[in-house]
Coordinates of C-alpha atoms in Angstrom, one line a residue:
M1321 CA -4.2 22.6 -8.1
R1322 CA -2.1 21.5 -11.0
V1323 CA -2.3 20.1 -14.5
H1324 CA -0.6 16.7 -14.3
R1325 CA 2.2 15.7 -16.7
L1326 CA 0.2 12.6 -17.9
L1327 CA -2.4 14.9 -19.4
G1328 CA 0.0 16.0 -22.1
S1329 CA -0.1 19.0 -24.4
A1330 CA -3.8 19.0 -24.9
A1331 CA -4.5 20.2 -21.4
L1332 CA -1.8 22.8 -21.7
L1333 CA -3.2 24.2 -24.9
A1334 CA -6.6 24.3 -23.3
A1335 CA -5.3 26.6 -20.7
F1336 CA -4.8 29.3 -23.3
G1337 CA -8.3 29.0 -24.7
M1338 CA -10.5 28.7 -21.6
G1339 CA -8.4 30.1 -18.7
F1340 CA -6.6 28.2 -16.0
A1341 CA -9.7 27.1 -14.0
G1342 CA -11.4 25.7 -17.1
A1343 CA -8.2 23.9 -18.0
V1344 CA -7.9 22.3 -14.6
Q1345 CA -11.5 21.1 -14.8
A1346 CA -10.8 19.7 -18.2
A1347 CA -7.7 17.9 -16.9
Q1348 CA -9.7 16.4 -14.1
D1349 CA -12.4 15.2 -16.5
Q1350 CA -9.8 13.7 -18.7
V1351 CA -8.4 11.7 -15.8
Q1352 CA -11.8 10.5 -14.7
N1353 CA -12.8 9.6 -18.2
Q1354 CA -9.7 7.5 -18.9
P1355 CA -10.6 3.8 -19.2
P1356 CA -9.8 1.6 -16.2
G1357 CA -7.1 -1.0 -16.4
D1358 CA -7.7 -4.7 -16.9
T1359 CA -9.8 -6.7 -14.4
F1360 CA -8.8 -10.1 -13.0
T1361 CA -10.8 -12.3 -10.7
L1362 CA -10.0 -14.6 -7.7
K1363 CA -12.5 -16.9 -6.1
L1364 CA -11.3 -18.1 -2.7
P1365 CA -12.7 -21.2 -1.0
G1366 CA -15.7 -20.1 1.0
G1367 CA -14.8 -21.5 4.4
E1368 CA -17.1 -20.6 7.3
P1369 CA -19.8 -18.1 6.4
A1370 CA -19.1 -14.6 7.8
A1371 CA -21.4 -13.9 10.7
A1372 CA -24.3 -11.6 9.9
S1373 CA -23.3 -9.6 13.0
A1374 CA -19.7 -9.1 11.8
Q1375 CA -20.1 -5.5 11.0
T1376 CA -16.5 -4.4 11.7
G1377 CA -13.1 -5.1 10.3
T1378 CA -9.7 -4.8 11.8
V1379 CA -6.1 -3.8 10.9
Q1380 CA -3.3 -5.3 13.0
F1381 CA 0.1 -3.8 12.7
I1382 CA 2.8 -6.5 12.8
G1383 CA 5.8 -4.3 11.9
T1384 CA 7.6 -2.7 9.0
A1385 CA 4.9 -2.6 6.3
T1386 CA 3.3 -5.9 7.4
V1387 CA -0.3 -5.6 8.6
L1388 CA -3.2 -8.2 8.8
I1389 CA -6.5 -6.9 7.5
R1390 CA -9.6 -8.9 8.5
Y1391 CA -13.0 -8.3 7.0
R1392 CA -16.0 -10.6 7.0
G1393 CA -14.1 -13.9 6.9
L1394 CA -11.3 -12.5 4.7
T1395 CA -7.7 -12.2 6.0
I1396 CA -5.2 -10.2 4.0
M1397 CA -1.5 -9.8 4.7
T1398 CA 0.6 -7.0 3.3
D1399 CA 4.3 -6.9 2.6
P1400 CA 5.3 -9.9 4.8
N1401 CA 8.5 -9.3 6.8
F1402 CA 9.1 -11.7 9.8
L1403 CA 12.8 -11.3 10.4
H1404 CA 13.9 -10.5 13.9
K1405 CA 16.0 -7.8 15.6
G1406 CA 19.6 -8.1 14.4
D1407 CA 18.8 -9.9 11.2
H1408 CA 19.9 -8.3 7.9
V1409 CA 18.1 -7.8 4.6
H1410 CA 19.7 -7.3 1.2
L1411 CA 18.6 -4.2 -0.7
G1412 CA 20.5 -4.7 -3.9
Y1413 CA 23.8 -3.3 -5.2
G1414 CA 25.6 -4.9 -2.2
L1415 CA 23.6 -2.8 0.3
T1416 CA 22.2 -4.3 3.5
S1417 CA 20.2 -3.1 6.4
Q1418 CA 19.8 -4.4 9.9
R1419 CA 16.4 -4.9 11.6
Q1420 CA 15.9 -2.9 14.8
T1421 CA 12.6 -4.5 16.0
N1422 CA 10.9 -7.8 16.3
P1423 CA 7.6 -8.6 14.5
A1424 CA 4.6 -8.6 16.7
I1425 CA 3.8 -12.2 15.6
D1426 CA 6.2 -14.9 14.5
F1427 CA 5.6 -16.4 11.1
D1428 CA 4.6 -19.8 12.4
K1429 CA 1.9 -18.2 14.6
L1430 CA 0.1 -16.5 11.7
P1431 CA -3.6 -17.2 11.1
P1432 CA -4.6 -18.7 7.7
I1433 CA -3.9 -16.1 5.0
D1434 CA -6.3 -15.7 2.1
L1435 CA -4.1 -13.5 0.0
V1436 CA -1.0 -11.3 0.1
I1437 CA -0.6 -7.8 -1.2
L1438 CA 3.0 -7.1 -2.0
S1439 CA 3.8 -3.5 -2.9
H1440 CA 7.2 -4.5 -4.4
M1441 CA 10.0 -7.1 -4.2
H1442 CA 12.5 -5.9 -1.6
D1443 CA 13.8 -8.1 1.2
D1444 CA 12.3 -5.9 3.9
H1445 CA 8.9 -6.5 2.3
F1446 CA 9.2 -10.2 1.3
D1447 CA 12.1 -11.5 3.3
K1448 CA 14.1 -14.8 2.9
L1449 CA 12.1 -16.5 5.6
V1450 CA 8.9 -15.7 3.9
Q1451 CA 10.3 -16.7 0.5
E1452 CA 11.2 -20.1 1.9
R1453 CA 8.2 -20.8 4.1
L1454 CA 5.1 -19.2 2.7
N1455 CA 2.7 -21.7 1.1
R1456 CA 3.3 -21.8 -2.6
N1457 CA -0.5 -21.7 -3.3
T1458 CA -1.0 -18.4 -1.4
P1459 CA -2.4 -15.9 -3.9
I1460 CA -0.1 -12.9 -4.2
V1461 CA -1.0 -9.5 -5.8
S1462 CA 1.9 -7.4 -6.9
T1463 CA 3.7 -5.6 -9.7
R1464 CA 4.6 -7.4 -12.9
E1465 CA 8.3 -7.2 -12.0
A1466 CA 7.7 -8.8 -8.6
T1467 CA 5.5 -11.6 -10.0
E1468 CA 8.2 -12.7 -12.3
K1469 CA 10.5 -13.2 -9.3
L1470 CA 7.6 -15.0 -7.5
K1471 CA 7.3 -17.3 -10.4
R1472 CA 10.9 -18.3 -10.2
L1473 CA 10.4 -18.9 -6.4
G1474 CA 7.6 -21.4 -7.3
F1475 CA 4.5 -19.4 -6.2
Q1476 CA 1.5 -20.6 -8.2
Q1477 CA -1.2 -17.9 -7.8
R1478 CA 0.3 -14.7 -9.0
F1479 CA -1.7 -11.6 -10.0
A1480 CA 0.4 -9.1 -11.8
L1481 CA -1.2 -5.7 -11.8
S1482 CA -0.1 -2.7 -13.9
E1483 CA -1.3 0.8 -12.9
W1484 CA -5.1 0.9 -12.5
D1485 CA -5.5 -2.8 -13.1
R1486 CA -8.0 -4.5 -10.7
L1487 CA -8.5 -7.8 -9.0
D1488 CA -12.0 -8.7 -7.9
V1489 CA -11.9 -11.2 -5.0
T1490 CA -14.8 -13.3 -3.8
K1491 CA -14.9 -15.4 -0.7
G1492 CA -18.4 -16.7 0.1
D1493 CA -20.6 -13.6 0.4
T1494 CA -17.6 -11.3 0.9
R1495 CA -16.4 -9.1 -1.9
L1496 CA -13.2 -7.1 -2.4
R1497 CA -11.7 -5.2 -5.3
I1498 CA -8.0 -4.4 -5.2
T1499 CA -6.8 -1.7 -7.6
S1500 CA -3.1 -0.9 -8.3
V1501 CA -2.5 2.8 -8.0
P1502 CA 0.6 5.0 -8.6
G1503 CA 3.7 4.6 -6.5
R1504 CA 7.4 5.5 -7.2
H1505 CA 10.3 4.3 -5.0
G1506 CA 12.2 7.6 -4.9
A1507 CA 12.9 10.5 -7.2
A1508 CA 12.7 9.9 -10.9
G1509 CA 16.5 9.5 -11.4
V1510 CA 16.8 7.1 -8.4
S1511 CA 13.6 5.0 -8.9
V1512 CA 14.9 3.4 -12.1
L1513 CA 17.5 1.6 -10.0
L1514 CA 14.9 0.3 -7.5
P1515 CA 12.0 -2.2 -7.8
K1516 CA 8.8 -1.0 -9.3
V1517 CA 6.2 -0.2 -6.6
M1518 CA 2.4 -0.2 -6.5
G1519 CA 0.1 1.5 -4.1
S1520 CA -3.3 -0.2 -3.6
V1521 CA -6.9 0.8 -3.1
L1522 CA -9.0 -1.8 -1.4
D1523 CA -12.8 -1.5 -1.9
F1524 CA -14.7 -3.7 0.4
G1525 CA -18.3 -4.6 -0.5
A1526 CA -20.4 -5.9 -3.4
T1527 CA -20.4 -2.6 -5.3
P1528 CA -16.8 -1.3 -5.6
D1529 CA -17.8 2.1 -7.0
T1530 CA -19.8 2.7 -3.8
P1531 CA -17.9 0.5 -1.4
D1532 CA -18.8 -0.3 2.2
Y1533 CA -15.2 0.7 3.1
R1534 CA -12.3 2.1 1.1
M1535 CA -8.7 1.7 2.2
Y1536 CA -5.5 3.1 0.6
I1537 CA -2.1 1.5 1.1
S1538 CA 0.7 3.8 -0.2
G1539 CA 3.5 1.3 -0.7
D1540 CA 7.1 2.6 -0.6
T1541 CA 6.5 5.8 -2.6
L1542 CA 7.3 9.5 -2.4
V1543 CA 4.8 12.2 -3.2
Y1544 CA 4.9 13.0 -6.9
D1545 CA 2.5 14.3 -9.6
D1546 CA 0.7 11.0 -10.3
I1547 CA -0.4 10.7 -6.7
H1548 CA -3.0 13.4 -7.4
N1549 CA -4.8 11.0 -9.7
I1550 CA -5.6 8.7 -6.8
P1551 CA -8.3 10.8 -5.0
Q1552 CA -9.7 11.8 -8.4
R1553 CA -10.4 8.2 -9.2
F1554 CA -11.0 7.1 -5.6
P1555 CA -12.7 9.9 -3.6
G1556 CA -13.9 9.3 0.0
I1557 CA -11.0 7.1 1.3
D1558 CA -11.9 5.9 4.7
L1559 CA -8.4 4.8 5.9
A1560 CA -4.9 5.3 4.6
L1561 CA -1.9 3.1 5.6
L1562 CA 1.2 5.2 4.9
H1563 CA 4.7 3.8 4.5
L1564 CA 7.0 6.4 6.2
G1565 CA 10.5 6.2 7.6
G1566 CA 12.3 8.6 5.3
T1567 CA 14.4 5.6 4.1
R1568 CA 17.7 6.8 2.6
I1569 CA 20.0 4.7 0.4
L1570 CA 23.7 5.4 1.0
G1571 CA 22.5 7.9 3.6
V1572 CA 21.7 10.3 0.8
F1573 CA 18.8 9.3 -1.5
K1574 CA 15.4 9.4 0.1
V1575 CA 13.2 6.6 -1.2
T1576 CA 10.2 6.6 1.2
M1577 CA 8.2 9.4 2.7
D1578 CA 9.4 11.2 5.8
G1579 CA 7.1 13.0 8.3
K1580 CA 6.6 16.0 6.1
D1581 CA 5.8 13.9 3.0
G1582 CA 3.3 11.9 5.0
V1583 CA 1.3 14.9 5.9
Q1584 CA 1.4 16.1 2.3
M1585 CA 0.1 12.7 1.3
M1586 CA -2.8 13.0 3.7
Q1587 CA -3.6 16.5 2.4
I1588 CA -3.7 15.1 -1.2
V1589 CA -5.5 11.8 -0.6
K1590 CA -7.8 13.2 2.2
P1591 CA -8.5 10.0 4.1
K1592 CA -10.8 10.1 7.1
K1593 CA -8.2 8.2 9.2
T1594 CA -4.5 7.5 8.7
I1595 CA -2.3 4.9 10.2
P1596 CA 1.5 5.4 9.8
I1597 CA 3.5 2.2 9.3
H1598 CA 7.1 1.3 8.1
Y1599 CA 8.9 3.9 10.3
N1600 CA 11.3 2.4 12.8
D1601 CA 12.2 -1.2 11.8
Y1602 CA 15.5 -0.9 9.9
D1603 CA 18.6 1.2 10.2
V1604 CA 18.0 2.8 6.8
F1605 CA 14.8 4.5 8.2
K1606 CA 16.0 8.0 9.0
S1607 CA 12.8 9.8 9.9
P1608 CA 11.3 8.5 13.1
L1609 CA 7.6 8.5 13.9
A1610 CA 8.1 11.6 16.0
D1611 CA 8.8 13.6 12.8
F1612 CA 5.5 12.6 11.4
A1613 CA 3.7 13.3 14.7
R1614 CA 5.2 16.8 14.8
E1615 CA 4.1 17.6 11.3
V1616 CA 0.6 16.2 11.9
K1617 CA 0.3 18.5 14.9
A1618 CA 1.5 21.5 13.0
A1619 CA -1.0 20.8 10.2
G1620 CA -3.9 20.4 12.7
L1621 CA -4.6 16.8 11.6
E1622 CA -4.2 15.0 15.0
E1623 CA -7.8 13.9 15.1
S1624 CA -7.4 12.0 11.9
V1625 CA -4.3 9.9 12.8
V1626 CA -4.3 6.6 14.6
Y1627 CA -0.9 5.5 16.1
L1628 CA -0.4 1.8 16.5
A1629 CA 2.4 0.1 18.3
H1630 CA 3.6 -3.2 16.9
G1631 CA 0.8 -5.7 17.7
D1632 CA -1.9 -3.1 18.2
T1633 CA -5.2 -3.5 16.3
Y1634 CA -7.5 -0.8 14.8
T1635 CA -11.2 -1.6 14.4
F1636 CA -13.1 0.0 11.6
T1637 CA -16.8 0.1 10.9
P1638 CA -18.1 0.0 7.3
R1639 CA -20.4 2.7 6.1
K1640 CA -24.0 2.3 6.8
P1641 CA -26.1 1.6 3.7

């Protein structure tokens, strides 16, 4: 356990007065008592009513960090990347990366998309094809930095979330809350040169504080102090989607989690199930899925990990009331 930097000197001073254990409890209380961020709302066209018998949801892995999440008539796409093997993306500062795989679905074969969750604006998460062809009225949830670029590209429904901000989504009888949670694209000295990143917590159901299902999407982050605040605010995560790959810029600077980091993230966030994504699609990914699988086995966490090949679907069942 640790006292996080964001708690400031008050928590450190408390350590001298009440002992370490008491100070840690005070630190946790301070995090939990911090006010939530701003709340925004999005009401989607109702469409066909969700079937009363639709008691399951699905996560389909398309490739890179792109997944399709379906739940009671709602279809969410994350970090859309639909380039093909051999195509290149630009990562800034003159750096490029070549795609090593094909997406499981071509862009023009996608189902109707209700909204997009974009962890950050990098070409391997929102590529040139998507920038040109995605419907300009598609709602997109992302960082403030990314939504400024989306505005310049002509996208009309942009929801800029700062850390702990929330978007409440309604579609017919279906409810979803999306909360922006900490993420940092590399070590502190490197991350300032890279796009701002957000992780996301998705709370499905009419009561976000006691959701029917709680999902965490890491975004392109490393493990750092602020990550510990996520399970304090959002205990009982049912499923985590972790961006892995051990991405290295210039072959040196690690800017996404490798296998060891992924297991550390699991141990902090404590999801019931974990799906690794973003691990083999570009030549800047230096930590293959085998690294993560080896670390998972060493940590005794094999029962809690679901491995999806591109195109595979995981079916989840919401909590019983």
